[in-house]
Coordinates of C-alpha atoms in Angstrom, one line a residue:
X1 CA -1.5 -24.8 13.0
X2 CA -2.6 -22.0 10.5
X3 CA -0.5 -18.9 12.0
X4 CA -1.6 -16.2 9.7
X5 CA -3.7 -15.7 5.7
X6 CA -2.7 -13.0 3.4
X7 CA -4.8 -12.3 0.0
X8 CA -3.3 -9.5 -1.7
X9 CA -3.5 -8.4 -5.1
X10 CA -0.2 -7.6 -7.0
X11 CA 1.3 -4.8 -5.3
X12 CA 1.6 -4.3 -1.8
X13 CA 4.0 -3.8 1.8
X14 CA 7.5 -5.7 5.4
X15 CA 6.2 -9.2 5.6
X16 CA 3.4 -9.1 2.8
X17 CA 6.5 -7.1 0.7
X18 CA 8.5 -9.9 1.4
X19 CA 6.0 -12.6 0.8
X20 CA 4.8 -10.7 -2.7
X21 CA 8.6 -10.5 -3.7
X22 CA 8.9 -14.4 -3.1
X23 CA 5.6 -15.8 -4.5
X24 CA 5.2 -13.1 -8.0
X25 CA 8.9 -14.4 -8.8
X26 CA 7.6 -17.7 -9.3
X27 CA 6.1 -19.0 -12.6
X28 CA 2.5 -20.7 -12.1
X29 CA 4.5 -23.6 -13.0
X30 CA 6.9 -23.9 -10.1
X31 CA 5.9 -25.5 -6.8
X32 CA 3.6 -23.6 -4.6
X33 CA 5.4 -24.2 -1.4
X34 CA 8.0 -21.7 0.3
X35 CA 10.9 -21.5 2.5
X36 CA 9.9 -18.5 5.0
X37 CA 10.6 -14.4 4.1
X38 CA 13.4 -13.4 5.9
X39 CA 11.6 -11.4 8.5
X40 CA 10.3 -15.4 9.7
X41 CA 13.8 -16.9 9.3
X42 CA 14.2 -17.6 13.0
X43 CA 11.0 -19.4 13.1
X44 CA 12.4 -22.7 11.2
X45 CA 9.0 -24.9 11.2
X46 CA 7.0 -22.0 9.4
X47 CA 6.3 -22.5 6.0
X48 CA 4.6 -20.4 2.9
X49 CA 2.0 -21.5 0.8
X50 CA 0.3 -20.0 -2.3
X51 CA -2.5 -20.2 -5.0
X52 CA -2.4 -17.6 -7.8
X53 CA -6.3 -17.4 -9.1
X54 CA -6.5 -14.2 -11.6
X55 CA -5.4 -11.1 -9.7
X56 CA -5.2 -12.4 -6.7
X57 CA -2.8 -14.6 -4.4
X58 CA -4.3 -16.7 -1.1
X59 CA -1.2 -17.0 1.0
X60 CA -1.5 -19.4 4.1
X61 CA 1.6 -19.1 6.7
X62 CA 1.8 -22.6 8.9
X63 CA 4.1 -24.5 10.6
X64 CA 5.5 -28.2 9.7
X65 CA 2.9 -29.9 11.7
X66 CA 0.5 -28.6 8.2
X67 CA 0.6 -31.3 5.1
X68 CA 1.3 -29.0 2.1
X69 CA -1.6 -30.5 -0.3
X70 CA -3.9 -30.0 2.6
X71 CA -3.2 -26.6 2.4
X72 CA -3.5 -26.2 -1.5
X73 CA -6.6 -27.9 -0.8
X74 CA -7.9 -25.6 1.9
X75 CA -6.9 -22.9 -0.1
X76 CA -8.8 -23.9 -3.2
X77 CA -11.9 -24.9 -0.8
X78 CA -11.6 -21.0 0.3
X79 CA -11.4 -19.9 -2.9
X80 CA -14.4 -22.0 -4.0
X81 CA -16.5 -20.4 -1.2
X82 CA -15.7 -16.5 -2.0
X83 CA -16.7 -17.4 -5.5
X84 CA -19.9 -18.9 -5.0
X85 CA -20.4 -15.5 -2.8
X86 CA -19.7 -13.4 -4.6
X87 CA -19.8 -15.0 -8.4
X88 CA -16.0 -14.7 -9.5
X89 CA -14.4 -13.2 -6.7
X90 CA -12.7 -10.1 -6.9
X91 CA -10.2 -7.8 -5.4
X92 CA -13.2 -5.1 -4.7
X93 CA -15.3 -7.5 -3.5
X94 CA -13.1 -8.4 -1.2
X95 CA -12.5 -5.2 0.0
X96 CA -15.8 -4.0 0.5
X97 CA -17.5 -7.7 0.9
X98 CA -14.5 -8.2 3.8
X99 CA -17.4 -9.1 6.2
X100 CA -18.1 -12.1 3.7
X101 CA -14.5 -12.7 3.3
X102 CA -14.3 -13.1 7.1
X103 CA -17.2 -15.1 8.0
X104 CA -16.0 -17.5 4.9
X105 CA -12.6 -18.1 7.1
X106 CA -14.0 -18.6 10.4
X107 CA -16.2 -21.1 8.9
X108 CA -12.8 -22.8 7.4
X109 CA -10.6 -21.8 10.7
X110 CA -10.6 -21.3 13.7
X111 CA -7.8 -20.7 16.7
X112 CA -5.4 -21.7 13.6
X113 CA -6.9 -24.7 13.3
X114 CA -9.3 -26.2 10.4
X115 CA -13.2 -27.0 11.7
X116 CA -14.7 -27.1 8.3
X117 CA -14.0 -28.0 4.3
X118 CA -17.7 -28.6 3.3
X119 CA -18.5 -25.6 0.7
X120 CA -22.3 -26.3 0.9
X121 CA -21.9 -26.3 5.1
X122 CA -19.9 -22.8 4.6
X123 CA -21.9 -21.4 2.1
X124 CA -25.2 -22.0 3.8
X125 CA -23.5 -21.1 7.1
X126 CA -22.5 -17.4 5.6
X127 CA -26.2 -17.3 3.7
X128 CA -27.7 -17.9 7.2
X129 CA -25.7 -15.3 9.4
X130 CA -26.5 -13.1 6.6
X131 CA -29.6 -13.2 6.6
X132 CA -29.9 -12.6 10.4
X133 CA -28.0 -9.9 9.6
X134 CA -30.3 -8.2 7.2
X135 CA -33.1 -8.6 9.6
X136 CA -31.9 -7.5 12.5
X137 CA -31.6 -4.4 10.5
X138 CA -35.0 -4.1 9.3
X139 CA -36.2 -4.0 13.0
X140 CA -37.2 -0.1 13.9
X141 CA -36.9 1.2 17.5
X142 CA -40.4 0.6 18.0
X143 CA -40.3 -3.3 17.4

């Protein structure tokens, strides 16, 4: 089960503090999987993984029953699906885009659990809520 996502850029703040201070020490080179912060040391079957893409880090917090490459793999499928969005995701896209950024992860996950990896599925998914969106919007009061 998926328990939480953090994307952060590089500076930040208790758990995402100690999470940045873990993951930024690391080279791009060394292993992408964590030993929990010590604010989550009693829970021993969470575990920390990362993806470093530019600017920003994709942190996924699971438990043991999660297979690591899976998670690199969800996380680059993510990823994958904010940049086709949004052409080369970026740190203000994310926070003003954030409804994107949220409808691209409930496609992925839902209740902690992953329902979808198809980047065409989420992408056209996302492309069809938003265009209910926009014209739901467009209606005036007097239909």
């Amino acid at each position: 089960m998926i328990h939480s996502v953090l994307i952060y850029v590089e500076t930040q703040q208790l758990l995402l503090q100690q999470v940045y201070e873990l993951v930024v020490a690391r080279t791009d080179a060394q292993c992408s999987f964590l030993t929990p912060p010590p604010l989550l040391e009693d829970h021993s079957d969470i575990k920390v993984i990362y993806r470093h893409y530019a600017t920003l880090y994709f942190v996924f917090v699971v438990d043991q029953q999660e297979s690591e490459l899976g998670i690199l793999d969800l996380i680059q499928v993510f990823v994958q699906v904010l940049n086709t969005c949004f052409h080369n995701v970026s740190e203000l896209d994310l926070v003003f885009g954030w409804q994107v950024l949220e409808a691209a992860l409930e496609e992925i996950v839902q209740g902690g659990m992953v329902i979808d990896t198809s980047i065409r599925k989420i992408f056209a998914a996302i492309d069809e809520a938003n265009k209910q969106d926009i014209s739901s919007t467009q209606k005036t009061w007097w239909g």
